[in-house]
Structure formats: structure tokens, C-alpha cells
């Protein structure tokens, strides 16, 4: 039940003034205090029942960011991320003369990098630091890019073509089995295939003005740059039937896209990179014979295939994730037979991708009636009944999750986790608090929280759910919903993806968790957890004397 500790009003208000003068951590304890001697400031700590839940194959189509590579996380296991995408014509209907001959075919996909760490040298060149890349520096892997033979429908026939077709994390074998021909990235430079790595080096491009013949050289941030098989694209694209190039609908059926396959060395030494596939393209440079006044001349032209569609003509893509070499502790913790939904679990395993989450039950059992101490159960947790009966005014409510450093070992921790309404698959009311704006989008919704932080006691994540708790106390029709906890790659993305299967549980999970390849192990709320690390709900409130 509720444990009360009293604070003296004047010293506490002085504490608030000092605390708010510090911009290191935003805190609003006491923001709604009533400055009257008839009220006392109190704190309560409520036990939380939290347990693990495995997330099976989950919808992974059309994500804003996709992973590519292989990453070994000692606390969880190995994630291998492949990718498939449609491509379309930047200029459908382009007429290509029979004389056209390929000069080059270059695939370019930009990498994300930390702009705050970019260094400009005296000669104008730059040194970049890649962002969202995991694993040993410059780990070598085998990369193969194939023509995809899988036609990705926009609409689902099982839904009478009224809803989009869903694609899932576990469909790699289906795409792999229908890939077409040999790999397209067959350049003699092994760093483009068998010894591929994510390079942080900038690259230069040159363009020639067709009229003035002026050559312009441009320095560009790091990207995947692959020379693709010229003979294939000359045959497939330049010699394609004109009708197949007339519209993107016809083109997407004719050339069904690209399938990216990664294999690491087998020694858990790969890299996994979150890549801006939607910013990628294939630039086909070719020459045509153009006759003017009876005189023929070779003219260089380009045809660009994009990896991002438009609202009117969306492109389909799928993140394909394979889990292997799974850590035994992780497997056991997320085994339904070992999950304790009554008492809760000692450790909560939060893993992105096709991973795992935690489910939280707040405010304990319902044993009594509306006063919380007597009578028959009324469908409301007794702690809520007590706070309603005593007319508590909620000033702040926090959930703090402490990282189990011993269980994490050397594994990278997720920089942010995300709390949401698990019962209804929607955001909590506190998620909408944008009173603190950050220049870094990854730190958006700072007041709501979930950002990895550290103090003398170690790493932790903190959430402020004041408005959620207020609603439960003030509004008699508010429901004490279950809370979901996952890792997230993008706190600003609150969309949900469906899990695969006839009757999956859960039915949905946040899409941003699918994009995050990392994981964190945090302590639960059981009595077996050390008191200073135990998960609990902290509530600061006032009530009339």
C-alpha cells in the first residue's frame, strides 16, 4: 500500500526554485502545489507488477529507417538484417534509342552521420562520424544485391483489396528463394561485395554540363556506393519494351526491385547500420547516337531509378530480420512458461526488432470497495479508490527503470525506451507534452522521458506520467490500463505495426521498436530486486488536512 513521507513546505519550495534553475534535467515536482497551510505535500511509492512478453514476427514494411548488416549483442543474440525494396523511374516514359550503350551503373544509399562531429579540413575535405552503426569498427561482411523476383502488392486480396498488404520481419526466406540471377554488385573491388564494410569516407562525384561541357566536382557525405553489373542493366532497362518504361505501375511489375543480403564472417564480428534507403537511387549513365543535320554524335544521358515513391505512387519495402545465437538467459526470460504475471519478473528484457517487451500493471489489486479498505471488489484498484476517497491532488508521478548493468555486461544499451497504453495500442496522454523542445529530434518529448541517463547509482530511464495518473484519480470513468514498454528508434513515431498470425499476442507493437536493433535489461518490481533498483511508481501529491 501507500508509504507516506512528509516534506516541509518552505524548504521544498526553495528546492524547486533551485532545481528549475538547472537545465540539466527537467523536473516539475511541486508545479501544481497549492500554497496554503491547509495542504501538505506527500510522497507515495506504489508497487508495480511488470513482466516480460516476447514479440514474434511483426509488420516491417515501409519503415522510415531500415537496418542492414549483422550485429552480435552478447545479452540477446545475433540479429541479421536484410532488406528488399521496389524502385521506380524518376522520369517514366523516357524514350531510349536503340543505339544506347551503358557507361556505368552506380547504386548510392546515404548513411546517417553525426553532423555535430563533422570536421572540415583545410583542403575542404571532411571527416565524418557515422551515426546508428553497431558492432566492431569497419567489420567486413559479404554483401550481395540481387534483382528481386517477388511482386509486392499494394493491397491485400484477403481484405478484399481494401487494406494495404502487410509484410513481416520473418519473410526473408520467401524473398531469398525468388531472387533472380547472379548478384548485381560484382565489381572486381571486393570491398563492394565479399569484403564489404560501412565506410565513413566522403566521396566525390563529377558532372558535365551537356551544353558548356564544364565539369563540376562535388564532395559528398558517406554512402554505400556500388558499381552494378552493366550488361544486366543494359539488357533489362535500356533494351526494355517501351511499354514497361511508360508508367511506374508497369515498371514495378517488370523490374520488381532489389534484394539486399548480408552474411557476416561467422565470428560475431559484423556491423549493423541504420540506413537511409529511401534516399537511395541507381544512376544509369549511357550514351546514345543523336543525329543532327545528318551528322551523328554520341550524347551522354542518365536515367535514375529511385527508392522512394510519392504519395500517389508509394513504393513497398520490407525489413527482414533473422535472430540466431540467442542468449540462454534471454530465451528463458521470455519463455511463456517462465513469465510470472502475478508477482512480476526480476529482470525485464527489452529488445528491438523481432524481440521482446515488458507489460506493466499499476496500482495493485482490487480487494475492496470504493473506499479501498472495506466492502466487495468494485473493479477499481484499491490504491486508486483510496486516492479518490482522500481527494489527492497529483503533482507528479514517475516511473524509473534501473538498468541491470551486470546482465547487460558489454552490450550496448538502447538510448531510449518508450512507454505506451498497451491495452488500447495508443500513446499515453503525457506523450503529447512538448513543452521542452530539443534541437536533437532524438531528445524530443524530453519531459515525457525514457532517455538513457546516469547518476551515482548507474544507468536508468525515467518517465513522467503525471497526467495519466491525474486522470485516473479525477475521472471516475478512466480505466487503469496496462502499460507497454519497448525500445524505440524514433520517439516521434507513434505508429503501430501488426504481429503475424491468426491470434497473436500482443496484436500490435510500436513500429519504432522494430527499427531499433538494440536492447536493454532493466530491473522489475519484485521483492528479489534490491530496494534501490526496484521498479516502483513514485507519486508526489497534496491533500487537505
PDB file of C-alpha atoms in Angstrom, residues 194-378:
ATOM      1  CA  UNK A 194      32.812 -10.105 -50.404  1.00  0.00           C
ATOM      2  CA  UNK A 195      34.729  -7.682 -48.154  1.00  0.00           C
ATOM      3  CA  UNK A 196      32.073  -5.013 -47.828  1.00  0.00           C
ATOM      4  CA  UNK A 197      32.106  -2.596 -44.878  1.00  0.00           C
ATOM      5  CA  UNK A 198      30.301   0.613 -43.977  1.00  0.00           C
ATOM      6  CA  UNK A 199      32.848   3.272 -44.885  1.00  0.00           C
ATOM      7  CA  UNK A 200      32.792   6.687 -43.212  1.00  0.00           C
ATOM      8  CA  UNK A 201      34.793   8.289 -46.037  1.00  0.00           C
ATOM      9  CA  UNK A 202      33.332  11.061 -48.132  1.00  0.00           C
ATOM     10  CA  UNK A 203      33.187  10.540 -51.885  1.00  0.00           C
ATOM     11  CA  UNK A 204      33.364  12.826 -54.895  1.00  0.00           C
ATOM     12  CA  UNK A 205      31.131  12.996 -57.916  1.00  0.00           C
ATOM     13  CA  UNK A 206      31.679  14.840 -61.185  1.00  0.00           C
ATOM     14  CA  UNK A 207      29.046  16.167 -63.546  1.00  0.00           C
ATOM     15  CA  UNK A 208      29.498  17.639 -67.020  1.00  0.00           C
ATOM     16  CA  UNK A 209      27.167  20.311 -68.334  1.00  0.00           C
ATOM     17  CA  UNK A 210      25.914  18.979 -71.700  1.00  0.00           C
ATOM     18  CA  UNK A 211      25.976  22.446 -73.288  1.00  0.00           C
ATOM     19  CA  UNK A 212      29.061  24.099 -71.845  1.00  0.00           C
ATOM     20  CA  UNK A 213      30.998  20.901 -71.075  1.00  0.00           C
ATOM     21  CA  UNK A 214      32.007  22.457 -67.751  1.00  0.00           C
ATOM     22  CA  UNK A 215      32.942  19.750 -65.229  1.00  0.00           C
ATOM     23  CA  UNK A 216      31.775  20.210 -61.626  1.00  0.00           C
ATOM     24  CA  UNK A 217      33.258  18.198 -58.762  1.00  0.00           C
ATOM     25  CA  UNK A 218      31.211  17.750 -55.575  1.00  0.00           C
ATOM     26  CA  UNK A 219      32.238  16.281 -52.214  1.00  0.00           C
ATOM     27  CA  UNK A 220      29.510  14.142 -50.657  1.00  0.00           C
ATOM     28  CA  UNK A 221      28.890  12.654 -47.164  1.00  0.00           C
ATOM     29  CA  UNK A 222      29.419   8.880 -46.658  1.00  0.00           C
ATOM     30  CA  UNK A 223      27.182   6.477 -48.547  1.00  0.00           C
ATOM     31  CA  UNK A 224      27.027   2.955 -49.887  1.00  0.00           C
ATOM     32  CA  UNK A 225      28.432   3.236 -53.422  1.00  0.00           C
ATOM     33  CA  UNK A 226      28.265   0.089 -55.535  1.00  0.00           C
ATOM     34  CA  UNK A 227      29.013  -0.390 -59.226  1.00  0.00           C
ATOM     35  CA  UNK A 228      26.313  -2.701 -60.546  1.00  0.00           C
ATOM     36  CA  UNK A 229      26.506  -5.088 -63.481  1.00  0.00           C
ATOM     37  CA  UNK A 230      26.363  -3.023 -66.660  1.00  0.00           C
ATOM     38  CA  UNK A 231      25.334  -5.832 -69.008  1.00  0.00           C
ATOM     39  CA  UNK A 232      22.317  -6.632 -66.844  1.00  0.00           C
ATOM     40  CA  UNK A 233      21.034  -3.044 -66.794  1.00  0.00           C
ATOM     41  CA  UNK A 234      21.675  -2.517 -70.498  1.00  0.00           C
ATOM     42  CA  UNK A 235      19.556  -5.564 -71.254  1.00  0.00           C
ATOM     43  CA  UNK A 236      16.955  -5.076 -68.504  1.00  0.00           C
ATOM     44  CA  UNK A 237      16.466  -1.311 -68.723  1.00  0.00           C
ATOM     45  CA  UNK A 238      17.915   0.173 -71.900  1.00  0.00           C
ATOM     46  CA  UNK A 239      16.545  -2.645 -74.062  1.00  0.00           C
ATOM     47  CA  UNK A 240      13.256  -2.949 -72.155  1.00  0.00           C
ATOM     48  CA  UNK A 241       9.973  -2.882 -74.061  1.00  0.00           C
ATOM     49  CA  UNK A 242       8.848   0.739 -74.286  1.00  0.00           C
ATOM     50  CA  UNK A 243       5.561  -0.109 -72.594  1.00  0.00           C
ATOM     51  CA  UNK A 244       7.388  -1.353 -69.478  1.00  0.00           C
ATOM     52  CA  UNK A 245       9.001   2.057 -69.055  1.00  0.00           C
ATOM     53  CA  UNK A 246       5.879   4.079 -69.830  1.00  0.00           C
ATOM     54  CA  UNK A 247       4.466   4.195 -66.280  1.00  0.00           C
ATOM     55  CA  UNK A 248       5.779   3.265 -62.868  1.00  0.00           C
ATOM     56  CA  UNK A 249       2.922   0.817 -62.292  1.00  0.00           C
ATOM     57  CA  UNK A 250       4.070  -1.201 -65.307  1.00  0.00           C
ATOM     58  CA  UNK A 251       7.742  -0.729 -64.473  1.00  0.00           C
ATOM     59  CA  UNK A 252       7.349  -2.026 -60.902  1.00  0.00           C
ATOM     60  CA  UNK A 253       5.890  -5.246 -62.248  1.00  0.00           C
ATOM     61  CA  UNK A 254       8.578  -5.532 -64.922  1.00  0.00           C
ATOM     62  CA  UNK A 255      11.521  -4.802 -62.584  1.00  0.00           C
ATOM     63  CA  UNK A 256      10.388  -5.852 -59.130  1.00  0.00           C
ATOM     64  CA  UNK A 257      13.137  -4.230 -57.150  1.00  0.00           C
ATOM     65  CA  UNK A 258      16.317  -5.106 -55.264  1.00  0.00           C
ATOM     66  CA  UNK A 259      17.023  -7.664 -52.548  1.00  0.00           C
ATOM     67  CA  UNK A 260      19.973  -6.902 -50.209  1.00  0.00           C
ATOM     68  CA  UNK A 261      21.505  -9.907 -48.471  1.00  0.00           C
ATOM     69  CA  UNK A 262      24.204  -9.767 -45.776  1.00  0.00           C
ATOM     70  CA  UNK A 263      26.400 -12.579 -44.433  1.00  0.00           C
ATOM     71  CA  UNK A 264      28.943 -11.970 -41.680  1.00  0.00           C
ATOM     72  CA  UNK A 265      32.187 -13.885 -41.222  1.00  0.00           C
ATOM     73  CA  UNK A 266      30.568 -16.255 -38.748  1.00  0.00           C
ATOM     74  CA  UNK A 267      32.622 -14.927 -35.834  1.00  0.00           C
ATOM     75  CA  UNK A 268      30.045 -12.471 -34.460  1.00  0.00           C
ATOM     76  CA  UNK A 269      32.059  -9.596 -35.889  1.00  0.00           C
ATOM     77  CA  UNK A 270      29.604  -7.956 -38.260  1.00  0.00           C
ATOM     78  CA  UNK A 271      28.221  -4.424 -38.349  1.00  0.00           C
ATOM     79  CA  UNK A 272      24.606  -3.367 -38.427  1.00  0.00           C
ATOM     80  CA  UNK A 273      23.762   0.061 -39.788  1.00  0.00           C
ATOM     81  CA  UNK A 274      20.514   2.008 -39.838  1.00  0.00           C
ATOM     82  CA  UNK A 275      20.465   3.224 -43.429  1.00  0.00           C
ATOM     83  CA  UNK A 276      18.547   5.876 -45.319  1.00  0.00           C
ATOM     84  CA  UNK A 277      17.347   3.513 -48.041  1.00  0.00           C
ATOM     85  CA  UNK A 278      14.588   5.935 -49.015  1.00  0.00           C
ATOM     86  CA  UNK A 279      17.273   8.424 -50.012  1.00  0.00           C
ATOM     87  CA  UNK A 280      18.917   5.896 -52.329  1.00  0.00           C
ATOM     88  CA  UNK A 281      18.934   5.592 -56.108  1.00  0.00           C
ATOM     89  CA  UNK A 282      20.507   3.861 -59.069  1.00  0.00           C
ATOM     90  CA  UNK A 283      22.045   6.197 -61.634  1.00  0.00           C
ATOM     91  CA  UNK A 284      22.366   4.653 -65.082  1.00  0.00           C
ATOM     92  CA  UNK A 285      24.702   6.620 -67.343  1.00  0.00           C
ATOM     93  CA  UNK A 286      24.568   5.766 -71.038  1.00  0.00           C
ATOM     94  CA  UNK A 287      25.360   7.156 -74.479  1.00  0.00           C
ATOM     95  CA  UNK A 288      23.053   7.498 -77.448  1.00  0.00           C
ATOM     96  CA  UNK A 289      23.801   8.365 -81.036  1.00  0.00           C
ATOM     97  CA  UNK A 290      21.983  11.595 -81.838  1.00  0.00           C
ATOM     98  CA  UNK A 291      21.783  12.641 -85.499  1.00  0.00           C
ATOM     99  CA  UNK A 292      21.629  16.362 -86.226  1.00  0.00           C
ATOM    100  CA  UNK A 293      21.587  17.615 -89.831  1.00  0.00           C
ATOM    101  CA  UNK A 294      22.689  14.193 -90.978  1.00  0.00           C
ATOM    102  CA  UNK A 295      25.643  14.082 -88.587  1.00  0.00           C
ATOM    103  CA  UNK A 296      25.677  11.562 -85.752  1.00  0.00           C
ATOM    104  CA  UNK A 297      27.223  12.326 -82.372  1.00  0.00           C
ATOM    105  CA  UNK A 298      27.451  10.456 -79.052  1.00  0.00           C
ATOM    106  CA  UNK A 299      25.442  12.158 -76.309  1.00  0.00           C
ATOM    107  CA  UNK A 300      25.680  11.150 -72.656  1.00  0.00           C
ATOM    108  CA  UNK A 301      22.410  10.748 -70.789  1.00  0.00           C
ATOM    109  CA  UNK A 302      21.268   9.467 -67.398  1.00  0.00           C
ATOM    110  CA  UNK A 303      18.296   7.506 -66.172  1.00  0.00           C
ATOM    111  CA  UNK A 304      17.633   7.419 -62.423  1.00  0.00           C
ATOM    112  CA  UNK A 305      15.797   4.708 -60.507  1.00  0.00           C
ATOM    113  CA  UNK A 306      14.599   5.943 -57.114  1.00  0.00           C
ATOM    114  CA  UNK A 307      13.978   4.009 -53.889  1.00  0.00           C
ATOM    115  CA  UNK A 308      11.421   6.468 -52.564  1.00  0.00           C
ATOM    116  CA  UNK A 309       8.000   6.786 -54.076  1.00  0.00           C
ATOM    117  CA  UNK A 310       5.411   9.524 -53.822  1.00  0.00           C
ATOM    118  CA  UNK A 311       2.087   9.805 -52.036  1.00  0.00           C
ATOM    119  CA  UNK A 312       0.367   8.973 -55.297  1.00  0.00           C
ATOM    120  CA  UNK A 313       2.794   6.174 -56.183  1.00  0.00           C
ATOM    121  CA  UNK A 314       4.198   4.665 -52.962  1.00  0.00           C
ATOM    122  CA  UNK A 315       6.985   2.113 -53.075  1.00  0.00           C
ATOM    123  CA  UNK A 316       6.940  -1.020 -50.921  1.00  0.00           C
ATOM    124  CA  UNK A 317       9.926  -2.094 -48.855  1.00  0.00           C
ATOM    125  CA  UNK A 318      10.455  -4.650 -46.084  1.00  0.00           C
ATOM    126  CA  UNK A 319      12.981  -5.002 -43.275  1.00  0.00           C
ATOM    127  CA  UNK A 320      13.836  -8.723 -42.990  1.00  0.00           C
ATOM    128  CA  UNK A 321      15.243  -9.769 -39.608  1.00  0.00           C
ATOM    129  CA  UNK A 322      16.717 -13.123 -38.614  1.00  0.00           C
ATOM    130  CA  UNK A 323      17.524 -13.927 -34.969  1.00  0.00           C
ATOM    131  CA  UNK A 324      20.196 -16.505 -34.086  1.00  0.00           C
ATOM    132  CA  UNK A 325      22.772 -17.430 -31.429  1.00  0.00           C
ATOM    133  CA  UNK A 326      20.230 -16.357 -28.807  1.00  0.00           C
ATOM    134  CA  UNK A 327      21.455 -15.791 -25.245  1.00  0.00           C
ATOM    135  CA  UNK A 328      20.121 -18.525 -22.931  1.00  0.00           C
ATOM    136  CA  UNK A 329      19.082 -16.077 -20.181  1.00  0.00           C
ATOM    137  CA  UNK A 330      17.109 -14.037 -22.715  1.00  0.00           C
ATOM    138  CA  UNK A 331      15.447 -17.157 -24.119  1.00  0.00           C
ATOM    139  CA  UNK A 332      14.464 -18.350 -20.660  1.00  0.00           C
ATOM    140  CA  UNK A 333      13.210 -14.957 -19.513  1.00  0.00           C
ATOM    141  CA  UNK A 334      10.875 -14.597 -22.499  1.00  0.00           C
ATOM    142  CA  UNK A 335       9.665 -18.211 -22.441  1.00  0.00           C
ATOM    143  CA  UNK A 336       5.928 -18.055 -21.577  1.00  0.00           C
ATOM    144  CA  UNK A 337       6.424 -20.906 -19.099  1.00  0.00           C
ATOM    145  CA  UNK A 338       8.834 -18.757 -17.077  1.00  0.00           C
ATOM    146  CA  UNK A 339       6.954 -15.458 -17.116  1.00  0.00           C
ATOM    147  CA  UNK A 340       5.293 -14.540 -13.795  1.00  0.00           C
ATOM    148  CA  UNK A 341       2.261 -12.357 -14.473  1.00  0.00           C
ATOM    149  CA  UNK A 342       1.167 -12.377 -10.834  1.00  0.00           C
ATOM    150  CA  UNK A 343       4.323 -11.326  -8.999  1.00  0.00           C
ATOM    151  CA  UNK A 344       6.251  -9.998 -11.989  1.00  0.00           C
ATOM    152  CA  UNK A 345       9.738 -10.770 -13.321  1.00  0.00           C
ATOM    153  CA  UNK A 346      13.031  -9.802 -11.703  1.00  0.00           C
ATOM    154  CA  UNK A 347      14.504  -8.595 -15.000  1.00  0.00           C
ATOM    155  CA  UNK A 348      12.706  -7.051 -17.939  1.00  0.00           C
ATOM    156  CA  UNK A 349      14.206  -7.757 -21.368  1.00  0.00           C
ATOM    157  CA  UNK A 350      13.521  -5.013 -23.893  1.00  0.00           C
ATOM    158  CA  UNK A 351      14.732  -5.971 -27.375  1.00  0.00           C
ATOM    159  CA  UNK A 352      14.092  -4.244 -30.667  1.00  0.00           C
ATOM    160  CA  UNK A 353      13.158  -5.824 -33.976  1.00  0.00           C
ATOM    161  CA  UNK A 354      11.515  -9.215 -33.638  1.00  0.00           C
ATOM    162  CA  UNK A 355      12.304  -9.017 -29.942  1.00  0.00           C
ATOM    163  CA  UNK A 356      10.589  -8.553 -26.592  1.00  0.00           C
ATOM    164  CA  UNK A 357       8.880  -6.010 -24.373  1.00  0.00           C
ATOM    165  CA  UNK A 358       7.523  -5.596 -20.845  1.00  0.00           C
ATOM    166  CA  UNK A 359       3.919  -5.249 -19.684  1.00  0.00           C
ATOM    167  CA  UNK A 360       3.173  -3.226 -16.536  1.00  0.00           C
ATOM    168  CA  UNK A 361       0.235  -3.359 -14.129  1.00  0.00           C
ATOM    169  CA  UNK A 362      -0.017  -0.290 -11.895  1.00  0.00           C
ATOM    170  CA  UNK A 363      -1.714   0.275  -8.524  1.00  0.00           C
ATOM    171  CA  UNK A 364      -2.033  -3.292  -7.321  1.00  0.00           C
ATOM    172  CA  UNK A 365      -5.127  -5.448  -6.683  1.00  0.00           C
ATOM    173  CA  UNK A 366      -8.813  -4.734  -6.218  1.00  0.00           C
ATOM    174  CA  UNK A 367      -9.799  -6.423  -2.956  1.00  0.00           C
ATOM    175  CA  UNK A 368     -12.274  -3.902  -1.541  1.00  0.00           C
ATOM    176  CA  UNK A 369     -14.986  -1.418  -2.420  1.00  0.00           C
ATOM    177  CA  UNK A 370     -14.921   2.245  -3.340  1.00  0.00           C
ATOM    178  CA  UNK A 371     -13.231   3.377  -0.117  1.00  0.00           C
ATOM    179  CA  UNK A 372     -10.331   0.993  -0.749  1.00  0.00           C
ATOM    180  CA  UNK A 373     -10.488  -0.622   2.711  1.00  0.00           C
ATOM    181  CA  UNK A 374     -13.829  -2.434   3.037  1.00  0.00           C
ATOM    182  CA  UNK A 375     -16.617  -3.980   1.032  1.00  0.00           C
ATOM    183  CA  UNK A 376     -16.656  -6.122  -2.088  1.00  0.00           C
ATOM    184  CA  UNK A 377     -14.298  -5.532  -5.049  1.00  0.00           C
ATOM    185  CA  UNK A 378     -15.616  -2.817  -7.354  1.00  0.00           C
TER     186      UNK A 378
END
